[in-house]
Coordinates of C-alpha atoms and ligand atoms in Angstrom, one line a residue:
M140 CA 66.6 -6.4 -14.6
C141 CA 69.8 -7.5 -12.8
G142 CA 69.5 -7.0 -9.0
I143 CA 72.6 -6.3 -7.4
V144 CA 73.6 -6.1 -3.7
G145 CA 77.3 -5.1 -1.5
Y146 CA 77.6 -5.1 2.3
I147 CA 80.6 -4.2 4.2
G148 CA 81.0 -4.1 8.4
K149 CA 81.1 -5.7 11.3
Q150 CA 78.4 -8.9 10.7
N151 CA 78.9 -11.9 8.7
A152 CA 78.1 -10.6 4.8
F153 CA 76.7 -14.0 3.5
P154 CA 73.5 -13.7 5.5
I155 CA 72.8 -10.4 4.7
L156 CA 73.5 -10.9 1.1
I157 CA 71.2 -13.9 0.3
K158 CA 68.9 -12.2 2.0
G159 CA 69.3 -9.1 -0.3
L160 CA 69.1 -11.1 -3.2
H161 CA 65.9 -12.7 -2.2
R162 CA 64.5 -9.4 -2.0
L163 CA 66.0 -8.4 -5.7
E164 CA 64.6 -11.3 -7.0
Y165 CA 61.9 -10.1 -8.4
R166 CA 64.1 -8.1 -10.7
G167 CA 65.5 -10.8 -12.8
Y168 CA 66.1 -14.4 -11.5
D169 CA 67.9 -16.8 -14.5
S170 CA 70.6 -17.3 -12.3
A171 CA 72.8 -15.7 -9.0
G172 CA 75.9 -15.6 -7.3
V173 CA 78.2 -14.5 -4.5
A174 CA 81.7 -13.4 -3.6
L175 CA 83.0 -13.0 -0.3
I176 CA 86.7 -11.8 1.1
S177 CA 87.3 -14.5 3.8
P178 CA 89.3 -13.0 7.1
E179 CA 92.3 -15.2 5.7
N180 CA 92.3 -12.9 2.0
Q181 CA 90.3 -15.7 0.0
L182 CA 88.0 -13.9 -2.5
N183 CA 85.6 -16.7 -2.8
I184 CA 82.5 -16.7 -5.5
Y185 CA 79.9 -19.0 -5.4
K186 CA 77.0 -19.6 -7.9
A187 CA 74.2 -21.1 -9.4
K188 CA 71.9 -21.4 -12.1
G189 CA 67.9 -20.7 -11.5
R190 CA 67.1 -19.3 -8.2
V191 CA 68.7 -17.4 -5.1
S192 CA 67.4 -20.5 -2.6
K193 CA 69.5 -22.6 -5.3
L194 CA 72.6 -20.5 -4.7
E195 CA 71.7 -20.8 -1.0
N196 CA 71.6 -24.7 -0.6
S197 CA 74.3 -25.2 -2.8
C198 CA 76.9 -22.9 -0.6
K199 CA 76.0 -24.6 2.8
S200 CA 79.0 -26.4 2.9
K201 CA 81.0 -24.0 2.0
D202 CA 83.3 -21.0 3.3
V203 CA 81.1 -18.3 3.5
S204 CA 82.7 -16.8 6.2
G205 CA 83.8 -12.8 5.3
H206 CA 82.7 -9.4 6.4
I207 CA 83.1 -8.0 2.8
G208 CA 80.6 -9.0 0.3
I209 CA 79.0 -8.6 -2.9
A210 CA 75.8 -10.6 -5.0
H211 CA 73.9 -10.8 -8.0
T212 CA 70.6 -11.6 -9.5
R213 CA 70.5 -12.2 -12.9
W214 CA 68.6 -11.4 -16.1
A215 CA 70.3 -13.1 -18.8
T216 CA 71.1 -10.3 -21.2
H217 CA 74.5 -11.7 -22.8
G218 CA 75.1 -15.5 -23.0
E219 CA 72.0 -18.0 -22.1
P220 CA 71.7 -18.6 -18.5
N221 CA 74.1 -20.9 -16.9
H222 CA 76.8 -21.2 -14.1
S223 CA 79.2 -19.9 -15.6
N224 CA 77.5 -16.5 -17.2
A225 CA 76.4 -16.2 -13.8
H226 CA 78.0 -13.1 -11.8
P227 CA 80.1 -12.6 -9.8
H228 CA 82.8 -12.2 -12.4
Y229 CA 86.7 -12.9 -11.4
S230 CA 89.6 -11.5 -13.4
Q231 CA 92.0 -13.1 -14.3
S232 CA 93.9 -12.9 -11.5
E233 CA 91.4 -13.5 -9.3
N234 CA 92.0 -10.6 -7.1
L235 CA 89.1 -9.0 -8.3
A236 CA 85.2 -9.8 -8.9
L237 CA 82.7 -8.0 -10.3
I238 CA 79.1 -8.2 -11.0
H239 CA 77.5 -5.6 -13.1
N240 CA 73.6 -4.8 -13.9
G241 CA 73.3 -3.4 -17.5
I242 CA 74.6 -3.7 -20.9
I243 CA 78.2 -2.6 -21.9
E244 CA 77.7 -2.0 -25.6
N245 CA 81.2 -2.3 -26.8
Y246 CA 82.3 -5.0 -25.3
V247 CA 83.1 -7.2 -28.4
V248 CA 85.9 -4.9 -29.2
L249 CA 87.2 -4.7 -25.3
K250 CA 87.3 -8.1 -25.3
E251 CA 89.4 -9.2 -28.8
K252 CA 91.8 -5.9 -27.6
L253 CA 91.9 -8.8 -24.4
I254 CA 92.2 -11.6 -26.4
Q255 CA 95.5 -10.5 -28.2
K256 CA 96.4 -9.4 -25.0
G257 CA 96.5 -13.4 -23.8
Y258 CA 93.4 -12.8 -21.2
T259 CA 90.8 -15.3 -21.7
F260 CA 87.7 -15.5 -20.9
Q261 CA 85.2 -18.8 -19.0
S262 CA 81.9 -16.7 -20.1
E263 CA 79.8 -15.0 -22.9
T264 CA 79.0 -12.0 -21.1
D265 CA 79.7 -8.4 -21.5
T266 CA 80.7 -8.6 -17.2
E267 CA 83.5 -10.5 -17.5
V268 CA 85.1 -8.2 -20.4
L269 CA 84.7 -5.0 -17.9
V270 CA 86.7 -6.6 -14.9
Q271 CA 89.4 -8.1 -17.1
W272 CA 89.3 -4.2 -18.6
I273 CA 89.7 -2.8 -15.0
E274 CA 92.9 -5.7 -14.0
Y275 CA 94.3 -4.8 -17.7
I276 CA 94.4 -0.9 -17.0
K277 CA 95.3 -1.3 -13.7
E278 CA 98.3 -3.4 -14.2
S279 CA 99.0 -1.8 -17.5
N280 CA 99.3 1.7 -15.8
K281 CA 100.7 0.3 -12.9
T282 CA 97.7 2.4 -10.8
D283 CA 95.1 1.1 -8.0
T284 CA 91.6 -0.7 -8.3
L285 CA 90.1 2.9 -8.2
A286 CA 91.8 4.8 -10.9
A287 CA 91.6 1.5 -13.1
V288 CA 88.2 1.7 -12.5
Q289 CA 87.7 5.5 -13.5
L290 CA 89.3 4.9 -16.6
A291 CA 87.9 1.8 -17.5
L292 CA 84.8 3.3 -17.3
K293 CA 85.5 6.7 -19.4
Q294 CA 86.1 3.8 -21.9
V295 CA 82.9 2.0 -21.1
I296 CA 80.0 2.7 -23.7
G297 CA 76.5 1.5 -22.4
A298 CA 74.8 1.2 -19.0
Y299 CA 75.9 0.2 -15.6
A300 CA 75.7 -0.5 -12.4
I301 CA 78.8 -2.1 -11.1
A302 CA 80.5 -3.3 -7.5
V303 CA 83.8 -4.3 -7.7
I304 CA 86.2 -5.8 -4.4
D305 CA 89.6 -6.9 -4.9
K306 CA 91.1 -9.3 -2.1
Q307 CA 94.4 -6.9 -2.2
H308 CA 92.4 -4.7 -0.9
P309 CA 89.6 -6.4 1.2
D310 CA 88.6 -3.5 3.0
H311 CA 86.9 -1.3 0.6
I312 CA 84.3 -1.9 -1.9
I313 CA 84.0 0.1 -5.1
A314 CA 80.5 0.5 -6.7
A315 CA 79.4 3.0 -9.9
R316 CA 76.8 3.8 -11.6
K317 CA 75.3 5.2 -15.3
S318 CA 71.7 4.4 -16.3
S319 CA 71.2 1.6 -14.1
P320 CA 70.2 2.0 -10.3
L321 CA 71.9 1.9 -7.3
V322 CA 71.4 2.7 -3.7
V323 CA 74.3 3.3 -0.5
G324 CA 72.7 2.7 2.8
I325 CA 74.6 4.1 5.6
G326 CA 74.7 2.1 9.2
E327 CA 76.4 1.7 11.8
N328 CA 80.2 0.9 10.9
E329 CA 78.5 -0.8 8.2
F330 CA 77.5 -0.1 4.6
F331 CA 75.5 -1.3 1.8
I332 CA 74.4 -1.2 -1.9
A333 CA 71.9 -2.1 -4.0
S334 CA 69.5 -2.4 -6.9
D335 CA 66.7 -0.1 -4.7
A336 CA 66.3 0.1 -1.3
S337 CA 64.3 -3.2 -0.1
P338 CA 67.2 -5.4 1.1
I339 CA 68.1 -2.0 2.9
I340 CA 66.0 -0.8 4.7
E341 CA 66.4 -3.3 7.2
Y342 CA 69.2 -1.5 8.5
T343 CA 69.2 1.7 7.7
N344 CA 66.4 3.9 6.8
K345 CA 69.2 6.7 5.0
V346 CA 70.6 5.8 2.1
I347 CA 72.5 8.2 -0.8
Y348 CA 71.4 7.3 -4.4
V349 CA 74.3 7.8 -6.8
E350 CA 73.7 10.0 -9.5
D351 CA 75.2 8.5 -13.3
E352 CA 78.9 8.2 -14.0
E353 CA 79.5 8.3 -10.3
I354 CA 81.8 6.2 -8.5
V355 CA 81.1 5.0 -4.5
I356 CA 83.8 4.3 -2.3
L357 CA 83.0 1.7 1.0
S358 CA 85.4 1.3 3.6
Q359 CA 85.6 0.1 6.8
S360 CA 86.5 2.7 8.2
G361 CA 85.2 6.4 7.6
Q362 CA 82.1 7.3 5.4
P363 CA 81.5 7.2 1.7
K364 CA 83.2 8.8 -0.3
I365 CA 82.0 10.4 -3.4
I366 CA 83.5 11.0 -7.0
S367 CA 82.9 11.6 -10.7
L368 CA 84.2 9.6 -13.3
S369 CA 86.8 12.9 -13.8
N370 CA 87.6 12.4 -10.5
V371 CA 85.7 15.5 -8.8
E372 CA 84.9 14.4 -5.5
K373 CA 81.0 15.4 -4.7
T374 CA 79.3 15.6 -1.6
P375 CA 77.2 12.7 -0.6
Q376 CA 73.4 13.8 0.1
I377 CA 71.7 11.4 2.9
T378 CA 68.0 10.9 2.6
Q379 CA 65.8 9.5 4.6
L380 CA 63.8 6.8 3.6
E381 CA 60.0 6.1 4.7
M382 CA 59.7 2.0 3.2
D383 CA 57.6 0.0 5.7
L384 CA 59.5 -4.0 5.7
Q385 CA 56.1 -5.7 6.3
K386 CA 54.8 -4.0 2.6
L387 CA 57.8 -6.4 1.1
E388 CA 56.3 -9.6 2.6
K389 CA 53.4 -11.6 1.3
G390 CA 51.1 -11.1 4.4
G391 CA 49.6 -14.4 4.2
Y392 CA 48.7 -14.4 0.1
P393 CA 50.1 -17.8 -1.8
H394 CA 52.0 -14.5 -4.0
F395 CA 52.4 -11.2 -4.2
M396 CA 50.6 -10.6 -6.8
L397 CA 46.6 -11.7 -5.1
K398 CA 48.3 -9.5 -2.4
E399 CA 48.4 -6.7 -4.5
I400 CA 45.4 -7.2 -6.3
F401 CA 43.7 -6.8 -3.2
E402 CA 46.0 -4.5 -1.6
Q403 CA 43.9 -1.8 -4.5
P404 CA 41.1 -0.4 -2.3
R405 CA 43.6 0.6 0.0
T406 CA 46.0 1.4 -2.6
L407 CA 43.6 3.9 -4.8
R408 CA 42.5 5.5 -1.6
D409 CA 46.3 6.1 -0.2
C410 CA 47.1 7.3 -3.5
M411 CA 43.7 10.0 -3.6
R412 CA 44.5 10.8 0.4
G413 CA 45.7 14.5 1.2
R414 CA 45.0 15.6 -2.5
I415 CA 40.9 15.4 -2.5
N416 CA 39.6 16.6 0.3
V417 CA 37.1 15.0 2.7
D418 CA 33.8 17.1 1.3
C419 CA 35.0 15.5 -2.6
N420 CA 34.6 19.1 -4.0
N421 CA 38.3 19.8 -4.0
L422 CA 41.1 18.0 -5.4
A423 CA 44.9 19.7 -4.8
L424 CA 48.1 18.0 -7.2
S425 CA 51.4 19.6 -6.1
G426 CA 52.9 19.0 -9.0
I427 CA 50.0 20.6 -11.7
F428 CA 49.3 23.7 -8.8
N429 CA 53.1 24.9 -9.2
H430 CA 53.4 24.6 -12.4
K431 CA 49.7 25.3 -13.7
E432 CA 51.1 27.9 -16.7
K433 CA 52.8 24.7 -17.9
F434 CA 49.6 23.6 -18.8
L435 CA 47.6 26.8 -19.4
K436 CA 49.5 27.0 -22.0
A437 CA 50.5 23.5 -23.4
R438 CA 49.9 23.1 -26.8
R439 CA 49.7 19.2 -26.8
I440 CA 50.4 16.4 -24.2
L441 CA 53.0 13.5 -25.0
I442 CA 52.3 10.5 -22.7
L443 CA 55.4 7.9 -23.1
A444 CA 56.0 5.1 -21.4
C445 CA 56.2 0.8 -21.5
G446 CA 53.5 -2.1 -20.9
T447 CA 51.1 -2.1 -18.2
S448 CA 52.3 2.3 -17.5
W449 CA 51.3 2.7 -21.2
H450 CA 48.1 1.1 -21.1
A451 CA 47.1 3.3 -18.4
G452 CA 48.7 6.7 -20.5
L453 CA 46.3 5.3 -23.5
I454 CA 43.1 5.7 -20.7
G455 CA 44.7 9.1 -19.7
E456 CA 44.8 10.1 -23.3
Y457 CA 41.3 9.9 -23.2
I458 CA 40.4 11.3 -20.3
L459 CA 42.5 14.1 -20.3
E460 CA 41.3 14.8 -24.1
E461 CA 37.4 14.7 -22.8
F462 CA 38.5 17.0 -19.9
C463 CA 40.8 19.2 -20.5
R464 CA 40.2 19.4 -24.4
I465 CA 44.4 19.7 -25.1
P466 CA 45.6 17.1 -27.3
V467 CA 47.2 14.0 -26.5
E468 CA 49.0 11.4 -28.2
V469 CA 50.5 8.3 -26.4
E470 CA 53.4 6.3 -27.7
Y471 CA 55.8 3.8 -26.7
S472 CA 59.0 4.9 -24.9
S473 CA 61.3 2.8 -27.1
E474 CA 59.6 4.3 -30.1
F475 CA 59.6 7.4 -29.6
R476 CA 63.4 7.5 -28.4
Y477 CA 64.7 6.0 -32.1
R478 CA 62.6 8.3 -34.4
N479 CA 63.5 11.8 -34.5
P480 CA 59.9 13.6 -33.0
V481 CA 58.6 16.7 -33.3
L482 CA 58.8 18.2 -30.3
Y483 CA 57.7 22.1 -28.7
P484 CA 59.1 23.6 -26.1
D485 CA 55.3 24.2 -25.5
D486 CA 54.8 20.4 -24.7
V487 CA 53.7 18.4 -22.0
V488 CA 55.2 15.5 -21.3
I489 CA 53.6 12.6 -19.1
A490 CA 56.3 10.2 -18.4
I491 CA 54.8 7.2 -16.7
S492 CA 56.7 4.3 -14.7
Q493 CA 55.8 1.9 -12.0
S494 CA 59.5 1.1 -11.2
G495 CA 61.2 4.9 -12.1
E496 CA 63.9 3.4 -13.7
T497 CA 62.6 1.6 -17.1
A498 CA 65.3 2.2 -19.8
D499 CA 63.6 3.3 -22.6
T500 CA 61.4 6.1 -20.7
L501 CA 64.4 7.7 -19.1
A502 CA 66.0 7.8 -22.6
A503 CA 62.9 9.7 -24.3
I504 CA 62.7 11.9 -20.9
E505 CA 66.0 13.0 -21.9
L506 CA 65.4 13.7 -25.0
A507 CA 61.8 15.5 -24.3
K508 CA 63.6 17.7 -22.2
K509 CA 66.4 18.9 -24.7
A510 CA 63.8 19.9 -27.2
G511 CA 62.8 22.1 -24.1
A512 CA 59.6 20.1 -22.9
F513 CA 58.3 20.1 -19.9
V514 CA 58.8 16.9 -18.2
Y515 CA 55.7 15.2 -15.5
G516 CA 56.8 11.8 -14.0
I517 CA 54.2 9.1 -12.5
C518 CA 56.0 7.1 -10.2
N519 CA 55.9 4.4 -7.7
V520 CA 59.3 3.5 -6.7
V521 CA 60.1 7.3 -4.6
G522 CA 63.5 8.5 -5.4
S523 CA 63.9 6.5 -8.6
S524 CA 65.9 7.7 -11.5
I525 CA 62.9 9.2 -13.5
S526 CA 61.4 10.9 -10.7
R527 CA 64.7 12.3 -9.9
N528 CA 64.7 13.4 -13.4
T529 CA 61.6 14.4 -14.4
H530 CA 60.6 18.6 -13.7
S531 CA 57.4 18.0 -11.9
G532 CA 55.3 15.3 -10.6
S533 CA 52.9 12.6 -8.6
Y534 CA 54.1 9.3 -7.1
T535 CA 51.5 6.6 -6.8
H536 CA 52.0 5.7 -3.4
V537 CA 50.9 2.2 -3.5
G538 CA 53.8 0.9 -1.4
P539 CA 56.0 -1.8 -3.2
E540 CA 55.0 -3.8 -6.0
I541 CA 57.2 -7.0 -6.4
G542 CA 55.0 -9.2 -8.3
V543 CA 56.3 -9.0 -12.2
A544 CA 52.9 -8.5 -13.2
S545 CA 51.4 -4.8 -12.7
T546 CA 48.5 -4.6 -10.9
K547 CA 48.0 -1.9 -8.1
A548 CA 50.3 0.2 -9.8
F549 CA 48.4 -0.4 -13.0
T550 CA 44.8 1.2 -10.4
A551 CA 46.8 3.9 -9.5
Q552 CA 48.9 5.5 -12.3
V553 CA 45.2 5.5 -14.0
L554 CA 43.5 7.1 -11.0
V555 CA 47.0 9.9 -11.2
L556 CA 46.1 10.4 -14.8
I557 CA 42.4 10.8 -13.8
M558 CA 43.0 13.5 -10.9
M559 CA 45.3 15.1 -13.0
A560 CA 42.9 15.7 -15.6
L561 CA 40.2 17.0 -13.0
A562 CA 43.0 19.5 -11.8
I563 CA 44.3 20.5 -15.2
G564 CA 40.2 20.7 -16.5
K565 CA 39.3 23.2 -14.0
E566 CA 42.2 25.4 -14.1
R567 CA 41.6 25.5 -18.4
N568 CA 37.7 25.9 -17.4
S569 CA 37.0 22.9 -19.6
I570 CA 34.5 21.2 -16.9
S571 CA 32.2 21.7 -15.7
Q572 CA 31.8 22.1 -11.8
K573 CA 28.9 19.6 -11.7
Q574 CA 31.1 17.2 -13.6
Y575 CA 34.2 18.0 -11.7
E576 CA 32.1 17.1 -8.5
Q577 CA 30.0 14.6 -9.8
I578 CA 33.9 12.3 -10.7
L579 CA 35.1 13.1 -7.1
S580 CA 32.3 12.2 -5.0
E581 CA 32.4 9.1 -7.5
L582 CA 36.3 8.5 -6.5
D583 CA 36.0 8.6 -3.2
L584 CA 33.2 5.2 -3.5
I585 CA 35.6 3.5 -6.0
P586 CA 37.6 1.5 -3.2
E587 CA 34.3 -0.2 -2.0
K588 CA 33.4 -0.9 -5.3
I589 CA 36.4 -2.9 -6.0
K590 CA 36.1 -4.7 -2.5
S591 CA 32.5 -6.0 -3.7
I592 CA 34.7 -7.2 -6.8
L593 CA 36.8 -8.6 -5.0
K594 CA 34.3 -10.4 -3.0
Q595 CA 33.8 -12.6 -6.1
N596 CA 37.4 -14.0 -6.2
Q597 CA 35.7 -17.8 -5.8
A598 CA 33.3 -17.5 -8.3
I599 CA 36.2 -16.7 -10.2
E600 CA 38.8 -19.0 -9.7
D601 CA 36.0 -21.5 -10.2
L602 CA 35.6 -19.9 -13.8
S603 CA 39.0 -19.9 -14.9
K604 CA 38.8 -23.8 -14.3
I605 CA 36.9 -23.6 -17.5
F606 CA 39.9 -21.8 -19.3
T607 CA 43.0 -23.4 -18.4
Y608 CA 42.7 -25.8 -21.7
A609 CA 42.8 -22.5 -24.0
H610 CA 45.7 -21.9 -26.3
N611 CA 44.6 -18.1 -27.5
F612 CA 42.3 -15.3 -25.6
I613 CA 40.3 -12.3 -27.4
Y614 CA 40.1 -9.3 -25.3
M615 CA 37.9 -6.6 -26.5
G616 CA 36.1 -3.9 -25.3
R617 CA 35.3 0.0 -26.8
G618 CA 36.0 3.9 -25.3
Y619 CA 37.7 3.4 -22.3
S620 CA 37.6 -0.2 -22.0
Y621 CA 39.5 -0.6 -25.3
P622 CA 43.1 -0.8 -23.1
I623 CA 41.3 -1.9 -20.3
A624 CA 41.1 -4.8 -23.2
M625 CA 45.4 -4.7 -24.0
E626 CA 45.9 -5.1 -20.2
G627 CA 43.3 -7.6 -19.6
A628 CA 45.6 -9.4 -22.8
L629 CA 49.1 -8.8 -21.5
K630 CA 48.4 -9.9 -17.5
L631 CA 47.1 -13.2 -18.8
K632 CA 49.7 -13.6 -21.9
E633 CA 52.8 -12.4 -19.3
I634 CA 51.9 -15.0 -16.3
S635 CA 50.1 -17.9 -18.0
Y636 CA 52.2 -17.8 -21.2
I637 CA 48.5 -18.3 -23.0
H638 CA 48.5 -16.5 -26.4
A639 CA 46.0 -13.4 -25.5
E640 CA 45.4 -10.4 -27.7
G641 CA 43.5 -6.9 -26.8
Y642 CA 41.4 -4.9 -29.8
P643 CA 39.0 -2.5 -30.5
A644 CA 36.0 -4.2 -30.5
A645 CA 34.7 -2.5 -33.8
E646 CA 37.8 -3.5 -35.2
M647 CA 37.0 -7.1 -34.9
K648 CA 35.4 -7.6 -38.1
H649 CA 38.6 -5.9 -39.5
G650 CA 40.7 -8.9 -39.7
P651 CA 40.8 -10.7 -36.2
I652 CA 37.4 -11.8 -36.6
A653 CA 38.5 -14.8 -38.9
L654 CA 39.9 -16.3 -35.4
I655 CA 37.1 -16.8 -33.9
D656 CA 35.5 -20.3 -33.5
N657 CA 34.2 -22.2 -30.5
E658 CA 37.5 -22.7 -29.0
M659 CA 37.8 -19.5 -28.7
P660 CA 37.5 -17.6 -25.6
V661 CA 36.4 -14.1 -25.8
V662 CA 36.5 -11.5 -23.3
V663 CA 34.3 -8.3 -23.5
I664 CA 34.2 -5.3 -21.6
A665 CA 30.8 -4.8 -21.6
T666 CA 29.5 -2.2 -19.4
H667 CA 26.9 0.7 -19.6
D668 CA 28.7 3.5 -21.7
A669 CA 28.5 5.3 -24.4
T670 CA 29.3 2.4 -26.5
Y671 CA 27.3 -0.5 -24.7
E672 CA 24.6 -1.3 -27.7
K673 CA 27.5 -1.1 -30.5
T674 CA 29.4 -3.4 -28.3
I675 CA 26.1 -5.7 -27.9
S676 CA 26.6 -5.8 -31.6
N677 CA 29.8 -7.1 -31.7
M678 CA 29.2 -9.5 -29.3
Q679 CA 26.6 -10.9 -31.6
E680 CA 28.6 -11.1 -34.1
I681 CA 31.4 -13.4 -32.1
K682 CA 28.3 -15.7 -31.2
A683 CA 27.2 -15.9 -34.7
R684 CA 30.6 -17.4 -34.9
N685 CA 30.2 -19.9 -32.0
G686 CA 32.8 -18.3 -30.2
R687 CA 32.9 -17.8 -26.0
I688 CA 32.1 -14.8 -24.5
L689 CA 32.8 -13.9 -21.0
A690 CA 31.2 -10.3 -20.5
I691 CA 32.4 -8.1 -18.1
V692 CA 29.0 -6.2 -17.2
N693 CA 27.2 -4.0 -14.8
K694 CA 24.7 -5.4 -12.2
S695 CA 21.5 -6.9 -13.2
D696 CA 22.2 -6.5 -16.8
D697 CA 19.5 -8.8 -17.9
N698 CA 20.3 -8.1 -22.0
I699 CA 24.5 -9.7 -22.0
K700 CA 23.2 -12.9 -19.8
K701 CA 21.2 -13.9 -22.6
I702 CA 23.8 -13.2 -25.2
A703 CA 27.0 -14.1 -23.1
D704 CA 28.8 -18.1 -21.9
Y705 CA 29.7 -16.1 -18.6
I706 CA 29.2 -13.3 -17.0
I707 CA 31.3 -11.2 -14.0
E708 CA 29.5 -8.4 -12.3
I709 CA 31.1 -5.3 -11.1
P710 CA 29.7 -2.1 -9.7
Q711 CA 28.3 0.6 -12.0
T712 CA 30.1 4.2 -12.2
E713 CA 31.2 7.5 -14.2
E714 CA 32.0 6.1 -17.1
C715 CA 35.7 7.8 -16.8
L716 CA 36.2 5.6 -13.9
G717 CA 35.1 2.4 -15.6
P718 CA 38.6 1.2 -16.3
L719 CA 39.6 1.1 -12.3
L720 CA 37.0 -1.4 -11.9
S721 CA 36.7 -3.8 -14.8
I722 CA 40.9 -4.4 -14.4
I723 CA 40.1 -6.2 -11.1
P724 CA 38.2 -9.4 -12.6
L725 CA 40.9 -9.7 -15.4
Q726 CA 43.4 -9.3 -12.7
L727 CA 41.8 -12.1 -10.8
L728 CA 41.1 -14.5 -13.5
S729 CA 44.5 -14.0 -14.9
Y730 CA 46.1 -15.1 -11.9
H731 CA 43.8 -18.2 -11.0
I732 CA 44.4 -19.6 -14.7
A733 CA 48.4 -19.1 -14.0
V734 CA 47.9 -21.2 -10.7
K735 CA 45.9 -23.5 -11.9
K736 CA 48.3 -24.1 -15.0
G737 CA 50.9 -24.2 -12.6
R738 CA 53.0 -21.0 -13.6
D739 CA 55.1 -19.0 -11.4
V740 CA 53.1 -16.3 -11.4
D741 CA 55.4 -13.5 -9.2
M742 CA 58.2 -14.6 -11.2
P743 CA 57.5 -15.3 -14.9
R744 CA 59.5 -16.9 -17.2
N745 CA 62.1 -14.3 -19.3
L746 CA 60.7 -11.5 -17.5
A747 CA 61.7 -8.9 -14.7
K748 CA 60.2 -6.1 -13.0
S749 CA 62.4 -3.5 -13.5
V750 CA 63.4 -3.0 -17.3
T751 CA 66.6 -1.3 -17.0
V752 CA 68.1 -2.3 -19.9
E753 CA 67.0 -0.6 -23.6
Ligands
M6R191 O1 58.6 0.5 -14.2 P1 57.2 0.7 -15.6 O2 56.0 0.8 -14.9 O3 58.2 1.1 -16.4 O4 57.9 -0.9 -16.2 C1 56.8 -1.2 -17.7 C2 56.8 -2.7 -17.9 O5 58.2 -3.1 -18.1 C3 55.7 -3.1 -17.3 O6 54.9 -1.9 -17.0 C4 55.6 -4.5 -17.7 O7 54.4 -4.4 -19.0 C5 54.5 -5.3 -16.7 N1 55.5 -6.5 -16.3 C6 53.6 -5.7 -16.9 O8 52.7 -6.6 -16.2

């Protein structure tokens, strides 16, 4: 959701904050703002509706001096994206400025109390209420800003990562978190705060991950101090980051999404590295091995995730049931957390999240842990909240994914689930050694096979021109290809804004087939698998109603050439590995359609990369 960044030190804060905002812009891009304390002790706030570059341009004639500042890029929750709702927000006296990522749920009650006391508001946001509430406590209790922040946050219900500066104390940044991410960077006599490490890595690789209900005090002199809301001082745990700055750049591609699609041969290799041995006859996942009793005794596996990660979970269901013979259920985290699910201590929960910060998945994990279940995380972002709040897990190791549409993280999540199924299946003796080794050997070939699909990029771009007219798309597949149909549809809708739905092919005749006419493109994943013949019958049903079929087929499939209007060929592989290949042309197709329609591919409207509010 929103991105927050702060700096205190000897350098000019403004360029560091602006660069930081650019790096965090993938989190939200409705509006942006910055607050700086100038050497003359002015607290200057500048904001702009829209992208960070607009803020940057609008500040050209402004006083942007100062060695201390905070900045924000917004994904609107309360109040439309406009100048007054943009962060930072001043307190009534304009002595304090605050930025916030999260939602203050009881802001209406607090706002009413403040209005009764004579406070006035410039915005519709919950954030402005918080900064006013802090000032109100500070003045009515005659206390300092730190104590006021502590007291205010105790009264707040909701989620927050905040940073506050006070022009009466221009040598401090006070920051705090609860259920929204916050990282502190430790440089030489300078400190940074941010929603994730991407704005910090350029200056230091030493970070502190702030925990829930902790407040961090950064000052010009001295080391960061961490205290809890109840005033207990904690020793900061410093972590060394391994993040490559180059991976945060586009590397010559026009969009991060295209770069990330093209990275997949390498990212999948990275994900397998150190896990599958060179002879492809053994696999070691330490997260499984160290807790193998849990998987041997598991009564059931529950997979919890949202969006694309949920689609990876559906593929996980097929493969875990096939090779481990353990019942698997896949749930949206947001539904799971608000019903009253039946959970057993011998349940194993797999939580999947690229960002590792998705609020609903975090809450679902807490629920499962309370019921005594063992929770295994599959995350991409190292040190993220989910990776730190699970009992064990595996990282996907694909490097930063910046494009809002998830691509390389998805294929690596599927790969981790495949490796998990093989590792658990072997421990449980539910997979034969022959099949185990066959799949491992085939996995080794997947990166090269993806490269061969990527070579068709130009052909897919040409094909995409045919489809830019469409207002609706149907995607269909069976078995392992059914979740791919849903993922292909999600990729298209989120970046091109074309309505698209993914269905199990056999379901078409139970309703959706009514939508078919000669204007409806139907994308069919029709590779050689157990239900190949059945899929052909489903395609015939579409053709009989004049639907236009684009089929994803294995090489030299003459049967389907006769039925489909257009085809994209992909190499043959083991059935359970098919999703790793069939999703690639669908990612490219969505990308090219979106570009042809002039969409903002990396930052599509209304979306944000990391969904830290529920
Ligand atoms: O970071 P997470 O994997 O937990 O995110 C879950 C979804 O928000 C995410 O997959 C979303 O659906 C993407 N925009 C899909 O491309």
